[in-house]
Short mmCIF file of C-alpha atoms and ligand atoms in Angstrom, two decimals:
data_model
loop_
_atom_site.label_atom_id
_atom_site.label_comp_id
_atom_site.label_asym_id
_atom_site.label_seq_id
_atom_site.Cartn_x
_atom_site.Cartn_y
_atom_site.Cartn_z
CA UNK A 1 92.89 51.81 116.84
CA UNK A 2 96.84 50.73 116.41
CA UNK A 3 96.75 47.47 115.63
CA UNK A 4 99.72 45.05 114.60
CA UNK A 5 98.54 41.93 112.45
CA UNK A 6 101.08 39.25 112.82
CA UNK A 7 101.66 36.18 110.27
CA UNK A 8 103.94 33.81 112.47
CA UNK A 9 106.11 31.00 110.27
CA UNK A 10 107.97 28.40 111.84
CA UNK A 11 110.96 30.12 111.04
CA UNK A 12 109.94 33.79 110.05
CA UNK A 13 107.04 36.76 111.35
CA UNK A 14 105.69 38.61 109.13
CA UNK A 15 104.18 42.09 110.43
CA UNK A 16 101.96 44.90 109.26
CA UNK A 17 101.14 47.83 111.90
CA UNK A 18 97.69 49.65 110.58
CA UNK A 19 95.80 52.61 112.60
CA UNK A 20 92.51 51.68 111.89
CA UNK A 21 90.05 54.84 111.62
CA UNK A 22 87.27 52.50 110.39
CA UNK A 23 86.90 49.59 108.55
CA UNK A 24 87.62 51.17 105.16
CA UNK A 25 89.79 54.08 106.19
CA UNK A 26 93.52 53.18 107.70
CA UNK A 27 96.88 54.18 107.22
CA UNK A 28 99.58 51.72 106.96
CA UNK A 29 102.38 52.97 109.37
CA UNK A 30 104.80 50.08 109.01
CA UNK A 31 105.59 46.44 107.87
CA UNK A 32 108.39 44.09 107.56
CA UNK A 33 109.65 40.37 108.09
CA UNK A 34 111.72 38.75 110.40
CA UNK A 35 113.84 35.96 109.16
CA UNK A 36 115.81 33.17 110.04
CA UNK A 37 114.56 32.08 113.13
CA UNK A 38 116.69 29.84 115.60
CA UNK A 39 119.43 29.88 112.47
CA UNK A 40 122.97 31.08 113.30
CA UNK A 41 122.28 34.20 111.27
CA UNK A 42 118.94 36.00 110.99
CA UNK A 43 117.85 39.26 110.09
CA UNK A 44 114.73 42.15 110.11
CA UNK A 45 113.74 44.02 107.23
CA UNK A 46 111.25 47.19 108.35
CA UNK A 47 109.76 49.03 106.15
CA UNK A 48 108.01 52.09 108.00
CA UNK A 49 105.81 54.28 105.89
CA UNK A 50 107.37 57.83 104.31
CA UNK A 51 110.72 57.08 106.43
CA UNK A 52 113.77 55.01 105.43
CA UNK A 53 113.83 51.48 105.08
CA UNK A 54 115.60 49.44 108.21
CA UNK A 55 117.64 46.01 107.37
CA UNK A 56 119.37 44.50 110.34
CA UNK A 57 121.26 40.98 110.54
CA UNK A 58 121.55 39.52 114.08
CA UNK A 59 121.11 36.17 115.24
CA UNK A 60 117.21 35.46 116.40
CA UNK A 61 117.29 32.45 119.37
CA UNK A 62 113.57 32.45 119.07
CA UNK A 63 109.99 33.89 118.22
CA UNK A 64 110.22 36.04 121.74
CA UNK A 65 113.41 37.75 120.68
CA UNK A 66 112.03 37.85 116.80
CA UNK A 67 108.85 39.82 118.67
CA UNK A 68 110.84 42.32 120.31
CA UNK A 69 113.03 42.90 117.57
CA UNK A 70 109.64 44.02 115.64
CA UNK A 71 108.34 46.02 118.84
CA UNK A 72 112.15 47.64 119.11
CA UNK A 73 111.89 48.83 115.33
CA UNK A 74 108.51 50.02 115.83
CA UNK A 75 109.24 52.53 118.72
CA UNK A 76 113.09 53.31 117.29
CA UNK A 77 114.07 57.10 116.96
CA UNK A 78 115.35 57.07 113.62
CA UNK A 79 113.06 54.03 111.67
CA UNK A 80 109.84 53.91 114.26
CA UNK A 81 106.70 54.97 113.65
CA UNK A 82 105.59 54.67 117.49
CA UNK A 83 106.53 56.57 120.80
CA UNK A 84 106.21 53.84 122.87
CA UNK A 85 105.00 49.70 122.48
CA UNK A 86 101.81 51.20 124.45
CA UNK A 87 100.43 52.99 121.76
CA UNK A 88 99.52 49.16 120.15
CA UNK A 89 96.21 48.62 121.08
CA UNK A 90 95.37 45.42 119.66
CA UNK A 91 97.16 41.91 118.16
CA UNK A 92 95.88 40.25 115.38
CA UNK A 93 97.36 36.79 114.02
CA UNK A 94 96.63 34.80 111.09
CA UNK A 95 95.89 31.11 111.83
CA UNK A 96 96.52 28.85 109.46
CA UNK A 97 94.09 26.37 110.94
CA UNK A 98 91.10 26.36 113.16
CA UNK A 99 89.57 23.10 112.04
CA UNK A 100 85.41 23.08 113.40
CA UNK A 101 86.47 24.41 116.00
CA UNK A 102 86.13 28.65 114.87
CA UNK A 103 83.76 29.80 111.98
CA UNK A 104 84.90 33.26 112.64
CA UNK A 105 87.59 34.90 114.73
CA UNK A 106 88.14 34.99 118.20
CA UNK A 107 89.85 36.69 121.37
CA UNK A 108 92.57 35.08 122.38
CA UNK A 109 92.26 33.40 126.34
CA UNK A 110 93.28 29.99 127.62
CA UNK A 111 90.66 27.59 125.56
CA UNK A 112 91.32 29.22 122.37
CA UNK A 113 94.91 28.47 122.57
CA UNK A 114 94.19 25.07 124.00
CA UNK A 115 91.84 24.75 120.59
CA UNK A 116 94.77 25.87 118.72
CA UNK A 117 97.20 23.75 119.95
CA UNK A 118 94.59 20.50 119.02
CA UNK A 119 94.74 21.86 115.32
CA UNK A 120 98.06 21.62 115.23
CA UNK A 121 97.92 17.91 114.44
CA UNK A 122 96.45 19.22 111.08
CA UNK A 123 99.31 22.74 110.20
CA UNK A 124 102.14 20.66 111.73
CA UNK A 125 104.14 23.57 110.08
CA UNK A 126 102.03 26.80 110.50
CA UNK A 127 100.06 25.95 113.94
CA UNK A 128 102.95 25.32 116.24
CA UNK A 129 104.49 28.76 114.78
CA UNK A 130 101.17 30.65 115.39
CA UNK A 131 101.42 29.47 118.93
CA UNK A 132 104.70 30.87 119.36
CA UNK A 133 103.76 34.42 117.87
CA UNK A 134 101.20 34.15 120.77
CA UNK A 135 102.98 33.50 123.08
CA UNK A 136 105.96 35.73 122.59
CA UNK A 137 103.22 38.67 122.39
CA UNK A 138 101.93 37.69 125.58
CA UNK A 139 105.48 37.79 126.88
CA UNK A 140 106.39 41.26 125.42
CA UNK A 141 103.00 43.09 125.64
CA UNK A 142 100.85 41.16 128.53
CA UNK A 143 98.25 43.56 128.73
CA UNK A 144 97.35 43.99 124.95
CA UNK A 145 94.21 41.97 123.99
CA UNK A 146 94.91 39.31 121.02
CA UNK A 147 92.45 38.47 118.17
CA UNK A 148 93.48 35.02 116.66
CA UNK A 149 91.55 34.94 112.44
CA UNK A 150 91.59 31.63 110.84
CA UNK A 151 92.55 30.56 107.17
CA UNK A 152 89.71 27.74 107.63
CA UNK A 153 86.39 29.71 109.52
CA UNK A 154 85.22 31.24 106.30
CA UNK A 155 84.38 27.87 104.59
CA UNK A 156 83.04 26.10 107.69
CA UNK A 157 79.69 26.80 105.63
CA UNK A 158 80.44 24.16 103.23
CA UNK A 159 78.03 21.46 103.33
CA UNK A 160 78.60 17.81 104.96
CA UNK A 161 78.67 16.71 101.42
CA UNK A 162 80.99 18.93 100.22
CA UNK A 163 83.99 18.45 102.85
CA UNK A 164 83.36 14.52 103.75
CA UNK A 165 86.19 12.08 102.28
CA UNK A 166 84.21 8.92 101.15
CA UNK A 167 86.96 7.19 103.84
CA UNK A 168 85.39 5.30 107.01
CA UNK A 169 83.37 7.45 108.81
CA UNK A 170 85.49 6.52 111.99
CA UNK A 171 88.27 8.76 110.55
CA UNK A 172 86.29 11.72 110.76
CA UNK A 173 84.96 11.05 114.17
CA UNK A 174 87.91 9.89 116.00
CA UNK A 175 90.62 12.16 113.64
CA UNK A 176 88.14 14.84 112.27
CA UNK A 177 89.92 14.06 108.70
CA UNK A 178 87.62 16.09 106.55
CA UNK A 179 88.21 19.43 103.98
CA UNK A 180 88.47 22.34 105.99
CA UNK A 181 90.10 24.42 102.94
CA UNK A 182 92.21 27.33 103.55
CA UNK A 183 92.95 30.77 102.18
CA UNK A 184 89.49 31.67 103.45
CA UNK A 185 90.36 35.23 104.59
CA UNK A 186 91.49 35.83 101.69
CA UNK A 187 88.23 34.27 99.47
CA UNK A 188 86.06 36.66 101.91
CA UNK A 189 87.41 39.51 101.03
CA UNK A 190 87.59 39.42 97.43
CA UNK A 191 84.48 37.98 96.98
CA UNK A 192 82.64 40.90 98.99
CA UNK A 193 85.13 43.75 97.47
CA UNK A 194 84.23 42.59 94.25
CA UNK A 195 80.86 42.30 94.42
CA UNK A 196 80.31 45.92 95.52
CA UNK A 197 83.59 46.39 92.27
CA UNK A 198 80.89 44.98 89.66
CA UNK A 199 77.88 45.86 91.15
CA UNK A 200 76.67 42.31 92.55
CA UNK A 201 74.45 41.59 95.76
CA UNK A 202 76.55 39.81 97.73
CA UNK A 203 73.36 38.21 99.31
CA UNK A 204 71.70 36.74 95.92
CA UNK A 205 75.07 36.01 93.80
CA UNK A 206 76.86 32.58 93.02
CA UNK A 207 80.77 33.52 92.86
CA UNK A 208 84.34 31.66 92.10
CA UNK A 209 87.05 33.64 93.40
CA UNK A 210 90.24 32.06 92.31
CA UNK A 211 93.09 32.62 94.87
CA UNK A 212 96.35 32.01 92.70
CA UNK A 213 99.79 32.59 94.54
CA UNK A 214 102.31 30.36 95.78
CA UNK A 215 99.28 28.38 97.19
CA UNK A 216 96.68 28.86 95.23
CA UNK A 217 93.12 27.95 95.74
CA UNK A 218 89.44 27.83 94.58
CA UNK A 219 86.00 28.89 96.08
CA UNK A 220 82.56 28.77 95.39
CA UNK A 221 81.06 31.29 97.07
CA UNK A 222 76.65 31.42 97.38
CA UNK A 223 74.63 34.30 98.80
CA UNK A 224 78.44 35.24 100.04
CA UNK A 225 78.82 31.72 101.87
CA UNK A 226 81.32 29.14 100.82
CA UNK A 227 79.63 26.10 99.36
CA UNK A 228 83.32 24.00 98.09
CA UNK A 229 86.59 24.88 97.97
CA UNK A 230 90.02 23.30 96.23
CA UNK A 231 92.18 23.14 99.31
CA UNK A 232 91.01 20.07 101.68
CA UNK A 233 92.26 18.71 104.91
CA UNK A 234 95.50 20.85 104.40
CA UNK A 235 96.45 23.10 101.53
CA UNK A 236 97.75 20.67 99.43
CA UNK A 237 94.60 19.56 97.88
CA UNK A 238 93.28 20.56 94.41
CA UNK A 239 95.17 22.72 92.00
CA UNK A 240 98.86 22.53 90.75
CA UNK A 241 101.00 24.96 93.48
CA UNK A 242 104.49 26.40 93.70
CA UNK A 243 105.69 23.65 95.70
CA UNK A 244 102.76 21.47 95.97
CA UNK A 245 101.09 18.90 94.02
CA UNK A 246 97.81 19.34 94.78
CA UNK A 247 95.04 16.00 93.71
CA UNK A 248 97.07 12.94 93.08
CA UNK A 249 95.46 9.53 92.52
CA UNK A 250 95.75 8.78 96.41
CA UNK A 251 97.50 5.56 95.30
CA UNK A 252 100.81 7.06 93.82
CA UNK A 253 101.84 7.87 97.10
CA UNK A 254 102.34 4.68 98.71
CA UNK A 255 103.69 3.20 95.52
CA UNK A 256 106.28 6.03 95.43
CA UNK A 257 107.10 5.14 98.96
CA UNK A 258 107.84 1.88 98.66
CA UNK A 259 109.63 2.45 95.05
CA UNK A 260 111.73 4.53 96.84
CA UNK A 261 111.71 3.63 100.29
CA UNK A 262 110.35 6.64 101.63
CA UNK A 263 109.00 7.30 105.17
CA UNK A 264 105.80 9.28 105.28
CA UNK A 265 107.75 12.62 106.77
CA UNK A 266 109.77 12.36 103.50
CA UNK A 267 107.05 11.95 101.33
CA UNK A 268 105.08 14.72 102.86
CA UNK A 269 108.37 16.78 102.48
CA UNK A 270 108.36 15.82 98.53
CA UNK A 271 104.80 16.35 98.25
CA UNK A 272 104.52 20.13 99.97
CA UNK A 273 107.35 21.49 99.02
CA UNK A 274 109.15 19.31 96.01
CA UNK A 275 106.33 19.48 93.44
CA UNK A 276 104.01 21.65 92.00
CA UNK A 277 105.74 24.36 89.30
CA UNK A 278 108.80 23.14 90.84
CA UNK A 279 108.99 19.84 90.83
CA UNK A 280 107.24 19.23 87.67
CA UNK A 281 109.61 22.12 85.99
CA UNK A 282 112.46 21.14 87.73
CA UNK A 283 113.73 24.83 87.92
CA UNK A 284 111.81 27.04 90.35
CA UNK A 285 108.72 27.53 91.95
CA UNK A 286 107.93 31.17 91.00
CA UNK A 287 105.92 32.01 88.18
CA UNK A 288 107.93 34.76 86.80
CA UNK A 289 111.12 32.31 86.65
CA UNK A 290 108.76 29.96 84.89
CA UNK A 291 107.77 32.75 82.63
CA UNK A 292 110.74 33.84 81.37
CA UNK A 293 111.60 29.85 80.72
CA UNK A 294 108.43 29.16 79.14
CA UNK A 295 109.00 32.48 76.55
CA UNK A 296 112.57 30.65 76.25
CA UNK A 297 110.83 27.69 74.63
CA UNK A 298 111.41 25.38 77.59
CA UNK A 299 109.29 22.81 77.65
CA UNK A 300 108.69 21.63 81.34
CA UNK A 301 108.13 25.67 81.85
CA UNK A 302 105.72 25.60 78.96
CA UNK A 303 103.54 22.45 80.97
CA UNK A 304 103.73 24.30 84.18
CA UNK A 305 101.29 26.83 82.67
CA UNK A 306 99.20 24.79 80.64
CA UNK A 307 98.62 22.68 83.79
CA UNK A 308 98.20 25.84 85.98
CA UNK A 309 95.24 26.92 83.15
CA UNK A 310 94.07 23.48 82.87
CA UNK A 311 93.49 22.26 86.49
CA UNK A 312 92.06 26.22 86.94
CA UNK A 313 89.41 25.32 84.29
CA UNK A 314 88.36 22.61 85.83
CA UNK A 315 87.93 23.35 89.07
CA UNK A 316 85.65 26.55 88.08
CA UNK A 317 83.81 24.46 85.21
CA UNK A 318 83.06 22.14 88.19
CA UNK A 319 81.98 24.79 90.28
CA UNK A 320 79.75 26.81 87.77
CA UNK A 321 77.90 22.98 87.63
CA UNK A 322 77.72 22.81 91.51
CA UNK A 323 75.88 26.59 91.55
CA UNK A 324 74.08 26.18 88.58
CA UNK A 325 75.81 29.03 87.19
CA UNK A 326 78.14 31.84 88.29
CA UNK A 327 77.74 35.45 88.09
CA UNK A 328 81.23 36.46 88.61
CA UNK A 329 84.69 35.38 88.90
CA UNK A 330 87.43 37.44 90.34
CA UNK A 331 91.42 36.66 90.17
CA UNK A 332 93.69 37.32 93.15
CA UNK A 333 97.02 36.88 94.77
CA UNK A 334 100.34 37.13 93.38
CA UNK A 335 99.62 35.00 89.93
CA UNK A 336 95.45 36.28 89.34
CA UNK A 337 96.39 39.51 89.50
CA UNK A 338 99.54 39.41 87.46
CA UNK A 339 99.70 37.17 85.23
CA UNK A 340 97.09 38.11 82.34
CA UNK A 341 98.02 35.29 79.85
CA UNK A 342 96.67 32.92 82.61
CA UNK A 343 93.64 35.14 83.27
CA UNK A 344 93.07 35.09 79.66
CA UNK A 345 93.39 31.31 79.24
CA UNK A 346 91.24 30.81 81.77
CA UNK A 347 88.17 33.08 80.30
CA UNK A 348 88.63 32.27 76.99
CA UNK A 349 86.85 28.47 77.70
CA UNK A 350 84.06 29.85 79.24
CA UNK A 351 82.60 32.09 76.17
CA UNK A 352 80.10 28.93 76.35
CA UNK A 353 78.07 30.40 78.82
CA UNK A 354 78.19 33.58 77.56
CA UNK A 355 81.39 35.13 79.31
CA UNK A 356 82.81 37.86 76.65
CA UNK A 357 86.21 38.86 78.06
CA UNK A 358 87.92 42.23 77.50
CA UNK A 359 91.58 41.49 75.83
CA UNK A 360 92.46 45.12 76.25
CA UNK A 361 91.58 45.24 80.03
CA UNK A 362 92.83 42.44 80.78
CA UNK A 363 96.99 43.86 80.98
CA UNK A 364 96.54 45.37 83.94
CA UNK A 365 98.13 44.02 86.88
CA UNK A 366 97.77 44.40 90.51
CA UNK A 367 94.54 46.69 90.45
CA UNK A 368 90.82 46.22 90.59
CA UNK A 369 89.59 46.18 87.09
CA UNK A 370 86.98 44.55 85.22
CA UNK A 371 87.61 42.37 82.65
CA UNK A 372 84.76 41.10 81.19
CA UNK A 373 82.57 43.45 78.29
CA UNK A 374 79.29 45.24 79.44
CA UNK A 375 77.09 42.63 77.63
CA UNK A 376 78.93 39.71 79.04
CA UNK A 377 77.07 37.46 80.62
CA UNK A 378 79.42 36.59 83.70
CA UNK A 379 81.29 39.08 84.99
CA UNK A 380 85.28 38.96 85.50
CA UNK A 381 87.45 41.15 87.35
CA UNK A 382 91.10 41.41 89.05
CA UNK A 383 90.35 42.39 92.79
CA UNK A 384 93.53 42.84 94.64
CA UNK A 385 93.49 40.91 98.12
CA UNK A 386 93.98 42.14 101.93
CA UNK A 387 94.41 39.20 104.48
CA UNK A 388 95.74 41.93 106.55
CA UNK A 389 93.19 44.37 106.37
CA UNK A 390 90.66 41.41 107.21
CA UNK A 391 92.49 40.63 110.31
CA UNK A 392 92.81 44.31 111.18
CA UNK A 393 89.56 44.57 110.92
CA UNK A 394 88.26 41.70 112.96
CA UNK A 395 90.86 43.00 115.57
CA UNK A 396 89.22 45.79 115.84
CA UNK A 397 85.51 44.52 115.89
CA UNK A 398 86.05 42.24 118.86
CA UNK A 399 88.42 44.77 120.82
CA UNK A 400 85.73 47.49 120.74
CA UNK A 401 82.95 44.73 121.49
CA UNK A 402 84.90 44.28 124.69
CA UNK A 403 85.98 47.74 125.68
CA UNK A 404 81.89 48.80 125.05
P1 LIG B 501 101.91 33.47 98.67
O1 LIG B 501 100.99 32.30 98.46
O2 LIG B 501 103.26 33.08 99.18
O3 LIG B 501 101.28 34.65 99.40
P2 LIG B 501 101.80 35.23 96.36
O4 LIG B 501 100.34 35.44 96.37
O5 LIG B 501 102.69 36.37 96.71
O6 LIG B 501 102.23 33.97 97.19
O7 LIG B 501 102.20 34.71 94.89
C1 LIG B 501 103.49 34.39 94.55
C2 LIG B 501 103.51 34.07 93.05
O8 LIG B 501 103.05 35.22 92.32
C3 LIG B 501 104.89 33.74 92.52
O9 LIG B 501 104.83 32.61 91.69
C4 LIG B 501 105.26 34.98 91.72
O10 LIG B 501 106.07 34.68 90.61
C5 LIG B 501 103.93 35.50 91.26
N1 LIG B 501 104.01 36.95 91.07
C6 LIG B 501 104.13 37.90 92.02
N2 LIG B 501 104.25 39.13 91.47
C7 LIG B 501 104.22 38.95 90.13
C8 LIG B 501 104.31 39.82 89.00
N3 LIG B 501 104.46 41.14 89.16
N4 LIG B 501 104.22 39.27 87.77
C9 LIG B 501 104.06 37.94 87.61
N5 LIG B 501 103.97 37.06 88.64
C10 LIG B 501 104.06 37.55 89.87
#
């Protein structure tokens, strides 16, 4: 089945086109990025597998036109990798948030959207864009089914414990403010690929996966069901982030508002995308910028990492309390599976419990591997991570379930 997974931004779509053969066995015919959305300027980068590489700047008024700019580079002579936009036989879209409203994925109709749209009260930035990605495919392809897979349905198995703020319970009733997490795709994936990687039962293991990118997030993960997570009632909660500050004493905020007389967009602003690496650095939000300042001997770049470690080690310390125990933790995303002096960090302050970590294995980066000895006691391992595939795949499981 041809299926195109689309990650819709407010100002950017992100695209992967996969012909599915089975759950495990695809080929990845194209993806790309469309950028600049509504801005005087845009532009497309495609990337089409075994063929030349496409980059085009034109101005984008809107998703619609960003859409068929994807389908046009799909199906063109000299770049495409289709014959025609009828050979797509599916639509999958990463949702930032579903809220309690999805604890799996669903086919898109009229009361999913409508679901969608309520949520977007809690992704004012990612919901409104998924809507439009939905939209615009409906415009361009009407008669291809959509499958909508949420960032929050994997942890809806957390317990009421576990994702209830100790605010009035009136807040959660008439607002629904609770943790709904996010990354979740993401934390399902590498928790099941690498339990099969180290040779774990999914259904009788207690497992952190720690999801450390841009955003980065925490799961702990029984019998292969969430039981907490980092991220809360949007992704800034928990750790340290590229641009985001994660847990605060609630009380700075207000007293940073009225310091300097702040409204609450502009402190959201300072908090989402102002903090984190970068703010508390002060020179950029990647890690590899960071990295090469930090082996410069700056300072602030030196406390970005030994926060990063620090607020990593607590968060799975907590966690390994929570399960009573842990048999595995894996590393993902762009910093867990590059970044080894983090990894190693990391490990190195749980040899309490009997985790022996392998220094040697531990360079690799951006590959499964194990990285804890054979007589350790927990195991450790880089697993690589696939929201795409995950959304392929769902795609394809509720398509078929239709079409049967
Ligand atoms: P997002 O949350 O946007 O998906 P990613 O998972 O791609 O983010 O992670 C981005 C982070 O990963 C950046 O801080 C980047 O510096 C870091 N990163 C990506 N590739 C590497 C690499 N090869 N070596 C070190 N760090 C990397």
């Amino acid at each position: 089945m041809i299926i195109l997974v689309i990650n819709c931004g407010s100002s950017s779509i992100k695209y992967q086109l996969l012909d599915m053969k089975s759950d495990d066995v695809y080929d990845l015919l194209a993806k790309g990025i469309v950028e600049k959305i509504g801005l005087p300027c845009g532009n497309i980068t495609h990337k089409p597998t075994g063929k030349e590489k496409m980059e085009k700047e034109v101005r984008i008024e809107d998703h619609k036109v960003g859409m068929k700019l994807v389908l046009d580079a799909l199906v063109d002579p000299v770049h495409g990798v289709l014959s025609s936009f009828d050979d797509i036989e599916a639509v999958g879209h990463r949702i930032v948030q579903g809220a309690d409203f999805f604890s799996g994925s669903a086919l898109v109709d009229e009361d999913v959207i409508a679901k969608i749209e309520i949520c977007c009260d809690f992704a004012p930035l990612h919901n409104p864009a998924h809507l439009l990605g939905i939209r615009a495919v409906q415009h361009v392809l009407p008669s291809v089914p959509q499958v909508v897979t949420f960032d929050t349905a994997y942890h809806q198995t957390m317990p009421d414990y576990a994702y209830m703020y100790a605010l009035p319970y009136e807040y959660y009733e008439k607002y629904r403010v609770r943790r709904y997490g996010a990354h979740g795709t993401s934390h399902q994936f590498v928790a099941y690929k690498g339990a099969r990687f180290v040779g774990l039962d999914i259904d009788n293991s207690k497992i952190i996966t720690c999801h450390i990118g841009n955003g980065s997030s925490i799961s702990a993960i029984v019998n292969g069901k969430v039981v907490d997570t980092s991220m809360g009632f949007t992704p800034l909660e928990g750790m340290i982030m590229g641009t985001r500050c994660g847990n605060v004493d609630p009380n700075v905020v207000p007293y940073i508002m009225k310091k300097e007389n702040l409204t609450p967009d502009q402190m959201t602003e300072i908090m989402n995308r102002k903090s984190g690496f970068l703010g508390l650095s002060g020179l950029s939000s990647d890690a590899r910028d960071l990295d090469a300042a930090a082996n410069a001997g700056n300072y602030r770049a030196k406390l970005v990492f030994k926060k990063l470690a620090y607020d990593i080690i607590k968060i799975v310390g907590s966690y390994i309390a929570v399960m009573d125990g842990v048999d595995a933790i894996f590393f993902t995303a762009g910093i867990g599976e590059n970044n080894a002096r983090l990894r190693r960090r990391v490990c190195e302050n749980f040899s309490y419990m009997g985790l022996k970590f392998d220094f040697e294995a531990n360079v690799t980066q951006g590959k499964d591997t194990l990285l804890s000895t054979p007589d350790s006691k927990v195991k450790v391992a880089l697993i690589t991570t696939d929201e795409e595939l995950v959304i392929a795949r769902d795609t394809m499981r509720l398509v078929s379930a239709v079409e049967e």
